[in-house]
């Protein structure tokens, strides 16, 4: 079954985190996952829960710094096959429109 995770990894620093966040995102390339990064984190999809945990750990370890903050939220629907796109489409069906503003 598909596992969907939301991952946010960042060093705890005063300056821009972009270069360190890029290292975390780049670390996902070594795993059998699909991902999409947005301004607040990265949505990850995979078939195996272990692959998600391994990818999240690699992303965490890729970030340099004395202190790193990582948040991982997992939706592991064990009884049906579903994707992140399916979840968004379901919300859009209820809205009757795209799930984003026209701005």
C-alpha positions as YAML, in Angstrom:
chain: A
units: angstrom
residues:
- id: 1
  name: UNK
  ca: [0.00, 0.00, 0.00]
- id: 2
  name: UNK
  ca: [1.12, 3.54, -0.66]
- id: 3
  name: UNK
  ca: [2.64, 5.47, 2.21]
- id: 4
  name: UNK
  ca: [2.43, 9.27, 2.09]
- id: 5
  name: UNK
  ca: [4.64, 11.32, 4.36]
- id: 6
  name: UNK
  ca: [5.18, 14.97, 5.04]
- id: 7
  name: UNK
  ca: [8.77, 15.81, 5.92]
- id: 8
  name: UNK
  ca: [10.27, 19.07, 7.13]
- id: 9
  name: UNK
  ca: [14.00, 19.17, 7.88]
- id: 10
  name: UNK
  ca: [15.85, 22.37, 8.76]
- id: 11
  name: UNK
  ca: [18.83, 23.52, 10.74]
- id: 12
  name: UNK
  ca: [18.06, 25.79, 13.65]
- id: 13
  name: UNK
  ca: [19.93, 28.90, 12.50]
- id: 14
  name: UNK
  ca: [19.36, 32.64, 12.08]
- id: 15
  name: UNK
  ca: [20.33, 32.92, 8.39]
- id: 16
  name: UNK
  ca: [18.79, 31.37, 5.28]
- id: 17
  name: UNK
  ca: [18.20, 27.64, 5.55]
- id: 18
  name: UNK
  ca: [17.84, 27.09, 1.79]
- id: 19
  name: UNK
  ca: [21.23, 25.49, 1.15]
- id: 20
  name: UNK
  ca: [20.79, 23.03, 4.03]
- id: 21
  name: UNK
  ca: [17.20, 22.24, 3.06]
- id: 22
  name: UNK
  ca: [18.48, 21.55, -0.46]
- id: 23
  name: UNK
  ca: [20.86, 18.96, 1.00]
- id: 24
  name: UNK
  ca: [17.94, 17.25, 2.74]
- id: 25
  name: UNK
  ca: [15.87, 17.19, -0.46]
- id: 26
  name: UNK
  ca: [18.82, 15.95, -2.51]
- id: 27
  name: UNK
  ca: [19.31, 13.04, -0.07]
- id: 28
  name: UNK
  ca: [15.88, 11.69, -1.11]
- id: 29
  name: UNK
  ca: [17.25, 10.89, -4.58]
- id: 30
  name: UNK
  ca: [18.98, 7.78, -3.17]
- id: 31
  name: UNK
  ca: [15.63, 6.18, -2.29]
- id: 32
  name: UNK
  ca: [12.69, 4.66, -4.13]
- id: 33
  name: UNK
  ca: [10.39, 7.57, -3.36]
- id: 34
  name: UNK
  ca: [8.51, 10.23, -5.26]
- id: 35
  name: UNK
  ca: [8.54, 13.67, -3.69]
- id: 36
  name: UNK
  ca: [7.40, 17.24, -4.15]
- id: 37
  name: UNK
  ca: [8.85, 20.12, -2.16]
- id: 38
  name: UNK
  ca: [6.74, 23.11, -1.19]
- id: 39
  name: UNK
  ca: [7.55, 26.20, 0.91]
- id: 40
  name: UNK
  ca: [6.86, 24.39, 4.20]
- id: 41
  name: UNK
  ca: [8.25, 20.90, 3.58]
- id: 42
  name: UNK
  ca: [8.27, 17.93, 1.25]
- id: 43
  name: UNK
  ca: [5.53, 15.39, 0.49]
- id: 44
  name: UNK
  ca: [6.98, 11.92, -0.04]
- id: 45
  name: UNK
  ca: [5.29, 8.84, -1.50]
- id: 46
  name: UNK
  ca: [6.56, 5.27, -1.48]
- id: 47
  name: UNK
  ca: [5.27, 1.71, -1.35]
- id: 48
  name: UNK
  ca: [7.14, 0.65, 1.79]
- id: 49
  name: UNK
  ca: [7.07, 2.29, 5.21]
- id: 50
  name: UNK
  ca: [10.71, 1.33, 5.79]
- id: 51
  name: UNK
  ca: [11.75, 3.22, 2.67]
- id: 52
  name: UNK
  ca: [10.01, 6.32, 3.98]
- id: 53
  name: UNK
  ca: [11.78, 6.09, 7.34]
- id: 54
  name: UNK
  ca: [15.15, 5.50, 5.65]
- id: 55
  name: UNK
  ca: [14.65, 8.47, 3.31]
- id: 56
  name: UNK
  ca: [13.61, 10.73, 6.21]
- id: 57
  name: UNK
  ca: [16.65, 9.66, 8.22]
- id: 58
  name: UNK
  ca: [18.98, 10.35, 5.29]
- id: 59
  name: UNK
  ca: [17.42, 13.78, 4.78]
- id: 60
  name: UNK
  ca: [17.86, 14.54, 8.48]
- id: 61
  name: UNK
  ca: [21.49, 13.41, 8.48]
- id: 62
  name: UNK
  ca: [22.26, 15.41, 5.31]
- id: 63
  name: UNK
  ca: [21.71, 18.71, 7.11]
- id: 64
  name: UNK
  ca: [24.76, 20.22, 8.79]
- id: 65
  name: UNK
  ca: [24.53, 22.07, 12.04]
- id: 66
  name: UNK
  ca: [24.65, 21.82, 15.78]
- id: 67
  name: UNK
  ca: [20.87, 21.56, 15.92]
- id: 68
  name: UNK
  ca: [18.48, 20.16, 13.30]
- id: 69
  name: UNK
  ca: [14.69, 20.18, 13.54]
- id: 70
  name: UNK
  ca: [12.83, 17.38, 11.74]
- id: 71
  name: UNK
  ca: [9.09, 16.76, 11.55]
- id: 72
  name: UNK
  ca: [7.69, 13.62, 9.89]
- id: 73
  name: UNK
  ca: [3.96, 13.03, 9.51]
- id: 74
  name: UNK
  ca: [2.84, 9.72, 7.98]
- id: 75
  name: UNK
  ca: [-0.42, 8.59, 6.39]
- id: 76
  name: UNK
  ca: [-0.15, 4.84, 5.92]
- id: 77
  name: UNK
  ca: [-3.48, 3.63, 4.57]
- id: 78
  name: UNK
  ca: [-3.11, -0.13, 4.90]
- id: 79
  name: UNK
  ca: [-6.42, -1.27, 3.43]
- id: 80
  name: UNK
  ca: [-6.50, 0.59, 0.11]
- id: 81
  name: UNK
  ca: [-4.20, 1.95, -2.57]
- id: 82
  name: UNK
  ca: [-4.19, 5.75, -2.63]
- id: 83
  name: UNK
  ca: [-1.75, 8.45, -3.64]
- id: 84
  name: UNK
  ca: [-1.15, 12.04, -2.58]
- id: 85
  name: UNK
  ca: [-2.72, 13.14, -5.87]
- id: 86
  name: UNK
  ca: [-5.82, 11.04, -5.10]
- id: 87
  name: UNK
  ca: [-6.16, 12.81, -1.77]
- id: 88
  name: UNK
  ca: [-5.99, 16.25, -3.39]
- id: 89
  name: UNK
  ca: [-8.45, 15.23, -6.12]
- id: 90
  name: UNK
  ca: [-10.93, 14.07, -3.48]
- id: 91
  name: UNK
  ca: [-10.78, 17.46, -1.75]
- id: 92
  name: UNK
  ca: [-11.17, 19.22, -5.11]
- id: 93
  name: UNK
  ca: [-14.27, 17.14, -5.89]
- id: 94
  name: UNK
  ca: [-15.85, 18.35, -2.66]
- id: 95
  name: UNK
  ca: [-14.79, 21.94, -3.38]
- id: 96
  name: UNK
  ca: [-15.93, 21.82, -6.98]
- id: 97
  name: UNK
  ca: [-12.72, 23.58, -7.97]
- id: 98
  name: UNK
  ca: [-8.92, 23.43, -7.70]
- id: 99
  name: UNK
  ca: [-7.57, 23.32, -4.16]
- id: 100
  name: UNK
  ca: [-5.51, 26.47, -4.66]
- id: 101
  name: UNK
  ca: [-6.33, 30.13, -5.08]
- id: 102
  name: UNK
  ca: [-6.21, 31.92, -8.43]
- id: 103
  name: UNK
  ca: [-3.43, 34.20, -7.24]
...
